[in-house]
Coordinates of C-alpha atoms and ligand atoms in Angstrom, one line a residue:
M23 CA 80.9 48.5 60.7
L24 CA 82.4 47.8 64.1
K25 CA 82.4 51.0 66.1
T26 CA 82.4 51.6 69.8
P27 CA 82.3 54.7 72.0
L28 CA 86.1 54.3 72.4
C29 CA 86.4 55.2 68.7
D30 CA 84.6 58.6 69.1
L31 CA 86.5 59.2 72.4
L32 CA 89.9 58.9 70.7
G33 CA 89.0 59.9 67.1
I34 CA 90.0 56.5 65.7
E35 CA 88.0 54.5 63.1
K36 CA 88.5 51.0 64.5
P37 CA 88.7 49.9 68.2
V38 CA 92.1 48.3 67.9
F39 CA 95.2 49.4 69.7
Q40 CA 98.6 48.1 68.7
G41 CA 100.3 47.5 72.1
G42 CA 103.5 49.4 73.0
M43 CA 106.4 46.9 72.6
A44 CA 109.8 47.8 74.0
W45 CA 112.5 47.9 71.3
I46 CA 109.9 47.1 68.6
A47 CA 106.9 49.4 68.5
D48 CA 108.5 52.4 66.8
A49 CA 107.2 55.1 64.4
S50 CA 107.2 52.6 61.5
L51 CA 104.7 50.2 63.0
A52 CA 102.7 52.8 65.0
S53 CA 102.2 55.0 62.0
A54 CA 101.0 52.1 59.9
V55 CA 98.5 51.0 62.5
S56 CA 97.2 54.5 62.9
E57 CA 96.9 54.9 59.1
A58 CA 94.9 51.7 59.1
G59 CA 92.4 53.3 61.4
G60 CA 93.5 51.8 64.7
L61 CA 95.6 53.4 67.4
G62 CA 99.3 53.0 66.8
I63 CA 101.5 53.3 69.9
I64 CA 105.2 54.1 70.1
A65 CA 106.9 52.3 73.0
A66 CA 109.1 54.7 74.9
M67 CA 110.6 51.7 76.8
N68 CA 113.9 52.7 78.5
A69 CA 114.8 55.3 75.8
D70 CA 115.5 58.9 76.6
A71 CA 113.6 62.1 75.6
N72 CA 115.6 62.7 72.4
W73 CA 114.9 59.2 71.0
L74 CA 111.1 59.6 71.8
R75 CA 111.0 63.1 70.3
D76 CA 112.5 61.8 67.0
Q77 CA 110.1 58.9 66.9
I78 CA 107.1 61.2 67.4
H79 CA 108.3 63.5 64.6
E80 CA 108.9 60.6 62.3
L81 CA 105.4 59.2 63.0
R82 CA 103.9 62.6 62.3
A83 CA 105.7 62.8 59.0
R84 CA 103.9 59.6 58.0
T85 CA 100.4 60.1 59.3
D86 CA 98.2 62.8 60.8
K87 CA 95.9 60.3 62.5
P88 CA 95.7 59.9 66.3
F89 CA 98.5 57.9 68.0
G90 CA 99.7 57.0 71.4
V91 CA 103.0 56.8 73.4
N92 CA 103.5 53.9 75.8
V93 CA 105.3 55.2 78.9
M94 CA 107.1 52.4 80.7
L95 CA 106.9 53.5 84.3
M96 CA 110.0 51.4 85.3
S97 CA 112.2 53.3 82.9
P98 CA 115.0 55.4 84.4
F99 CA 113.9 58.1 81.9
A100 CA 110.2 58.0 82.9
D101 CA 110.2 61.6 84.3
E102 CA 111.7 63.2 81.1
V103 CA 109.5 61.0 78.8
A104 CA 106.5 62.1 80.9
R105 CA 107.4 65.8 80.0
V106 CA 108.0 65.1 76.3
V107 CA 104.5 63.7 75.8
I108 CA 103.2 67.0 77.1
D109 CA 105.6 69.2 75.1
E110 CA 104.8 67.3 71.9
R111 CA 101.1 67.3 72.5
V112 CA 100.8 63.5 72.2
P113 CA 97.0 62.7 72.0
V114 CA 97.1 59.5 74.0
V115 CA 99.4 58.1 76.7
V116 CA 99.2 54.4 77.6
T117 CA 101.3 53.5 80.6
G118 CA 102.8 50.1 81.3
A119 CA 104.5 48.3 84.2
G120 CA 103.2 50.1 87.3
N121 CA 101.1 52.9 88.9
P122 CA 101.1 56.1 86.8
T123 CA 99.2 58.3 89.3
K124 CA 102.2 60.6 89.9
Y125 CA 102.0 61.8 86.3
M126 CA 98.3 61.8 85.7
K127 CA 97.4 65.3 87.0
A128 CA 99.9 67.0 84.6
W129 CA 98.9 64.8 81.7
N130 CA 95.2 65.5 82.3
E131 CA 95.8 69.2 82.6
A132 CA 97.6 69.1 79.2
G133 CA 94.6 67.5 77.6
I134 CA 96.2 64.1 77.1
K135 CA 94.0 61.1 77.1
V136 CA 95.5 58.8 79.7
I137 CA 95.0 55.0 79.4
P138 CA 96.9 53.0 82.0
V139 CA 97.5 49.2 81.5
V140 CA 96.2 47.4 84.6
A141 CA 96.4 43.8 85.7
S142 CA 94.0 44.2 88.7
V143 CA 90.7 45.7 89.7
A144 CA 92.4 47.7 92.5
L145 CA 94.7 49.6 90.1
A146 CA 91.8 50.1 87.6
R147 CA 89.7 51.7 90.3
L148 CA 92.6 53.9 91.4
V149 CA 93.4 55.3 88.0
A150 CA 89.7 55.8 87.2
R151 CA 89.4 57.9 90.3
R152 CA 92.5 60.0 89.1
G153 CA 90.9 60.8 85.8
A154 CA 92.0 58.0 83.4
T155 CA 90.1 58.2 80.0
A156 CA 90.0 54.4 79.8
V157 CA 92.0 51.4 81.0
V158 CA 93.7 48.5 79.3
A159 CA 92.9 45.3 81.3
E160 CA 95.8 43.0 80.4
G161 CA 95.7 39.3 81.2
T162 CA 98.5 37.0 82.0
E163 CA 98.4 35.5 78.4
S164 CA 100.1 38.6 77.1
G165 CA 103.7 39.0 76.0
G166 CA 106.0 41.3 78.1
H167 CA 105.4 42.2 81.8
I168 CA 102.4 40.3 83.1
G169 CA 100.1 40.0 86.1
E170 CA 98.5 36.8 87.4
T171 CA 94.9 37.0 86.2
S172 CA 93.8 35.8 82.8
T173 CA 92.0 38.0 80.3
M174 CA 88.8 36.0 80.5
A175 CA 88.6 36.6 84.3
L176 CA 90.1 40.1 84.5
V177 CA 88.1 42.0 81.8
P178 CA 84.6 41.5 83.1
Q179 CA 85.7 42.3 86.7
V180 CA 87.3 45.5 85.6
V181 CA 84.3 46.4 83.5
D182 CA 82.1 46.0 86.5
A183 CA 84.4 48.0 88.7
V184 CA 84.9 51.2 86.6
D185 CA 82.7 53.6 84.7
I186 CA 85.2 54.3 81.9
P187 CA 85.8 52.2 78.7
V188 CA 87.9 49.0 79.1
V189 CA 90.2 47.8 76.5
A190 CA 91.0 44.1 76.6
A191 CA 94.5 42.8 76.1
G192 CA 96.2 39.4 76.2
G193 CA 95.6 36.5 74.0
I194 CA 93.6 38.3 71.2
A195 CA 94.8 37.7 67.7
D196 CA 91.8 37.3 65.5
G197 CA 88.1 38.3 65.2
R198 CA 87.0 35.6 67.6
G199 CA 89.2 37.1 70.3
V200 CA 87.9 40.6 69.6
A201 CA 84.3 39.5 69.6
A202 CA 84.9 37.6 72.9
A203 CA 86.4 40.7 74.5
F204 CA 83.3 42.7 73.5
M205 CA 81.1 40.1 75.0
L206 CA 83.0 40.5 78.3
G207 CA 82.1 44.2 78.1
A208 CA 85.3 45.6 76.6
A209 CA 85.0 48.6 74.2
G210 CA 88.3 47.8 72.4
V211 CA 91.2 45.5 72.2
Q212 CA 95.0 45.9 72.5
V213 CA 97.0 43.5 70.4
G214 CA 100.8 43.0 70.7
T215 CA 101.9 39.5 69.6
R216 CA 100.2 39.5 66.2
F217 CA 101.7 42.8 65.2
L218 CA 105.2 41.4 65.7
V219 CA 105.0 39.8 62.2
A220 CA 103.5 42.9 60.5
D221 CA 105.4 44.0 57.4
E222 CA 106.0 47.4 59.0
C223 CA 107.4 45.9 62.2
T224 CA 111.1 46.5 62.2
V225 CA 111.9 43.6 64.7
S226 CA 114.7 41.1 63.6
E227 CA 113.9 38.4 61.1
Q228 CA 114.9 35.7 63.7
Y229 CA 112.2 37.1 66.0
K230 CA 109.5 37.0 63.3
E231 CA 110.5 33.4 62.4
M232 CA 110.3 32.3 66.0
V233 CA 106.8 33.8 66.4
L234 CA 105.6 32.3 63.1
K235 CA 106.9 28.8 64.2
A236 CA 105.5 29.0 67.8
N237 CA 102.7 26.8 69.1
D238 CA 100.4 27.0 72.1
T239 CA 103.0 26.0 74.6
S240 CA 106.0 28.0 73.2
T241 CA 106.0 30.7 75.8
R242 CA 106.9 30.7 79.5
A243 CA 106.7 33.3 82.3
T244 CA 109.9 33.9 84.3
G245 CA 110.8 36.4 87.0
R246 CA 108.0 35.8 89.4
S247 CA 110.6 35.7 92.3
T248 CA 111.5 39.3 91.4
G249 CA 107.9 40.6 91.5
H250 CA 108.1 41.5 87.8
P251 CA 107.2 38.4 85.8
V252 CA 107.7 38.5 82.0
R253 CA 106.3 36.2 79.3
A254 CA 108.6 35.3 76.4
L255 CA 109.2 32.5 73.9
K256 CA 111.1 29.6 75.4
S257 CA 114.8 30.0 74.4
P258 CA 118.3 29.4 75.7
F259 CA 117.9 32.8 77.6
T260 CA 114.7 31.8 79.3
N261 CA 116.1 28.4 80.2
A262 CA 119.2 29.9 81.8
Y263 CA 117.1 32.6 83.5
A264 CA 114.6 30.0 84.9
K265 CA 117.5 27.8 86.1
N266 CA 119.1 30.6 88.0
E267 CA 115.8 31.7 89.4
A268 CA 115.0 28.2 90.7
A269 CA 118.5 28.1 92.2
G270 CA 117.7 31.1 94.3
A271 CA 119.5 33.9 92.4
S272 CA 118.8 37.4 93.8
S273 CA 116.7 40.0 92.0
E274 CA 119.9 41.9 91.3
E275 CA 121.6 38.9 89.7
L276 CA 118.5 38.2 87.6
G277 CA 118.2 41.9 86.7
A278 CA 121.9 41.9 85.5
M279 CA 121.2 38.8 83.4
G280 CA 118.3 40.5 81.7
T281 CA 120.2 43.7 80.8
G282 CA 120.4 44.1 77.0
A283 CA 118.5 40.9 76.4
L284 CA 115.5 42.6 74.7
R285 CA 117.7 44.6 72.4
K286 CA 119.6 41.4 71.5
A287 CA 116.4 39.7 70.5
A288 CA 114.6 42.6 68.8
K289 CA 117.6 44.2 67.0
D290 CA 120.3 41.6 66.7
G291 CA 118.1 38.4 66.4
N292 CA 120.5 36.8 68.8
Y293 CA 118.9 33.4 69.5
E294 CA 121.3 32.4 72.3
E295 CA 121.2 35.5 74.4
G296 CA 118.0 37.4 73.4
S297 CA 114.7 37.6 75.4
F298 CA 111.9 37.2 72.8
L299 CA 108.9 38.6 74.6
C300 CA 105.7 37.1 73.2
G301 CA 102.2 36.1 74.2
Q302 CA 100.6 32.7 74.5
I303 CA 98.5 33.4 71.3
A304 CA 101.7 33.2 69.1
G305 CA 100.6 29.7 68.0
M306 CA 97.8 31.3 66.1
V307 CA 100.0 33.8 64.4
S308 CA 101.1 32.2 61.2
E309 CA 101.1 34.8 58.4
R310 CA 103.1 37.9 57.6
Q311 CA 100.7 40.7 56.7
S312 CA 100.7 44.5 56.5
A313 CA 99.4 46.3 59.6
R314 CA 96.3 47.3 57.6
E315 CA 95.6 43.7 56.7
I316 CA 95.9 42.7 60.4
V317 CA 93.6 45.5 61.6
D318 CA 91.0 44.8 58.9
D319 CA 91.1 41.0 59.7
L320 CA 90.6 41.6 63.4
V321 CA 87.7 43.9 62.8
D322 CA 86.0 42.1 59.9
G323 CA 86.4 38.8 61.7
A324 CA 84.8 40.2 64.8
E325 CA 81.9 41.5 62.8
R326 CA 81.3 38.1 61.3
V327 CA 81.4 36.4 64.7
L328 CA 79.2 39.0 66.4
K329 CA 76.6 38.8 63.6
G330 CA 76.5 35.0 63.9
A331 CA 76.4 34.9 67.7
S332 CA 72.6 35.1 68.0
A333 CA 72.2 31.9 66.1
W334 CA 72.5 30.0 69.4
V335 CA 69.7 31.9 71.0
A336 CA 66.2 30.4 70.5
Ligands
FMN411 C1 107.4 42.0 72.5 C2 106.5 42.7 73.5 C3 107.0 43.8 74.1 C4 106.1 44.5 75.0 N1 106.6 45.6 75.6 C5 105.7 46.4 76.3 C6 106.1 47.7 76.8 O1 107.2 48.1 76.6 N2 105.2 48.4 77.6 C7 103.9 47.9 77.8 O2 103.1 48.6 78.5 N3 103.5 46.7 77.3 C8 104.3 45.9 76.6 N4 103.9 44.8 76.0 C9 102.5 44.4 76.1 C10 101.7 44.8 74.9 O3 101.6 46.2 74.8 C11 100.3 44.3 74.8 O4 99.5 44.7 75.9 C12 100.3 42.7 74.8 O5 101.2 42.3 73.9 C13 98.9 42.2 74.5 O6 98.8 40.8 74.6 P1 99.2 39.8 73.3 O7 100.7 39.7 73.3 O8 98.6 38.5 73.7 O9 98.7 40.4 72.1 C14 104.8 44.0 75.2 C15 104.4 42.9 74.5 C16 105.2 42.2 73.6 C17 104.7 41.0 72.9

């Protein structure tokens, strides 16, 4: 059985987080992952307090296992969402897209386990000093908002820099990836892209088909000129966006272009206008499965790889 100190810390059976995914990771997916023994995470994205409260209640109607809420720090509703997670006694908060320190004191005082996503050693150190329970070190292979450093390079440097558990994210979609993350010193993994095709994932059919058909070169990062790069499947939207970016469009113009594009992909399956956020590992995601099958495959696969690893040592 694969168990790490992170499991005891969070009261979960398997060291697998389902990453918060804007417009996608709702109560349906998150409750299924938590029921399977991992940590399901509802993405608060740009939604308001009422939407989040409803999702938390829906999740709790489906499972009594621990779960998390992903607070998107760039959201215009971040302040009210930060309050809801306290009022609703959410056990774990994972923050994305920025520096969460302004909320951490209140969350820590409320007994919430705070696990920021970091793309650099500097931010990992800062949040560790402010009382983070763990950090998610997320490499540039990931879908969604990304940093510059790859998972392979980032995870061991973060592990060396902080005394709290490190969860590896970015480019992990099977047991080999999980085992590799553990070898780098991680105590858990966060997976996004593979869960896009989970049976319980409510994303559009068009989105799932695009992920299933993707190969190793199907994604591209855009938005570096804005300071907020994003990785998505290549599509008419990313082509148009990249063209405008290369032509010197301002951050405001590019921001306006992106408005509504995630919803169009996730909810409407609009191939022409949608932004289909997705990680580089999509080429390895070729099967629709239940959340439980995905969690089990990740963990069982890692056990097999880890048991076999010593065969190379004389
Ligand atoms: C479609 C999609 C949407 C995402 N949205 C968010 C988000 O709202 N907040 C966040 O912190 N991370 C977000 N992420 C990142 C994931 O939580 C996770 O860290 C990442 O997907 C892990 O890398 P992988 O895609 O290679 O599995 C998103 C990822 C994807 C694929």
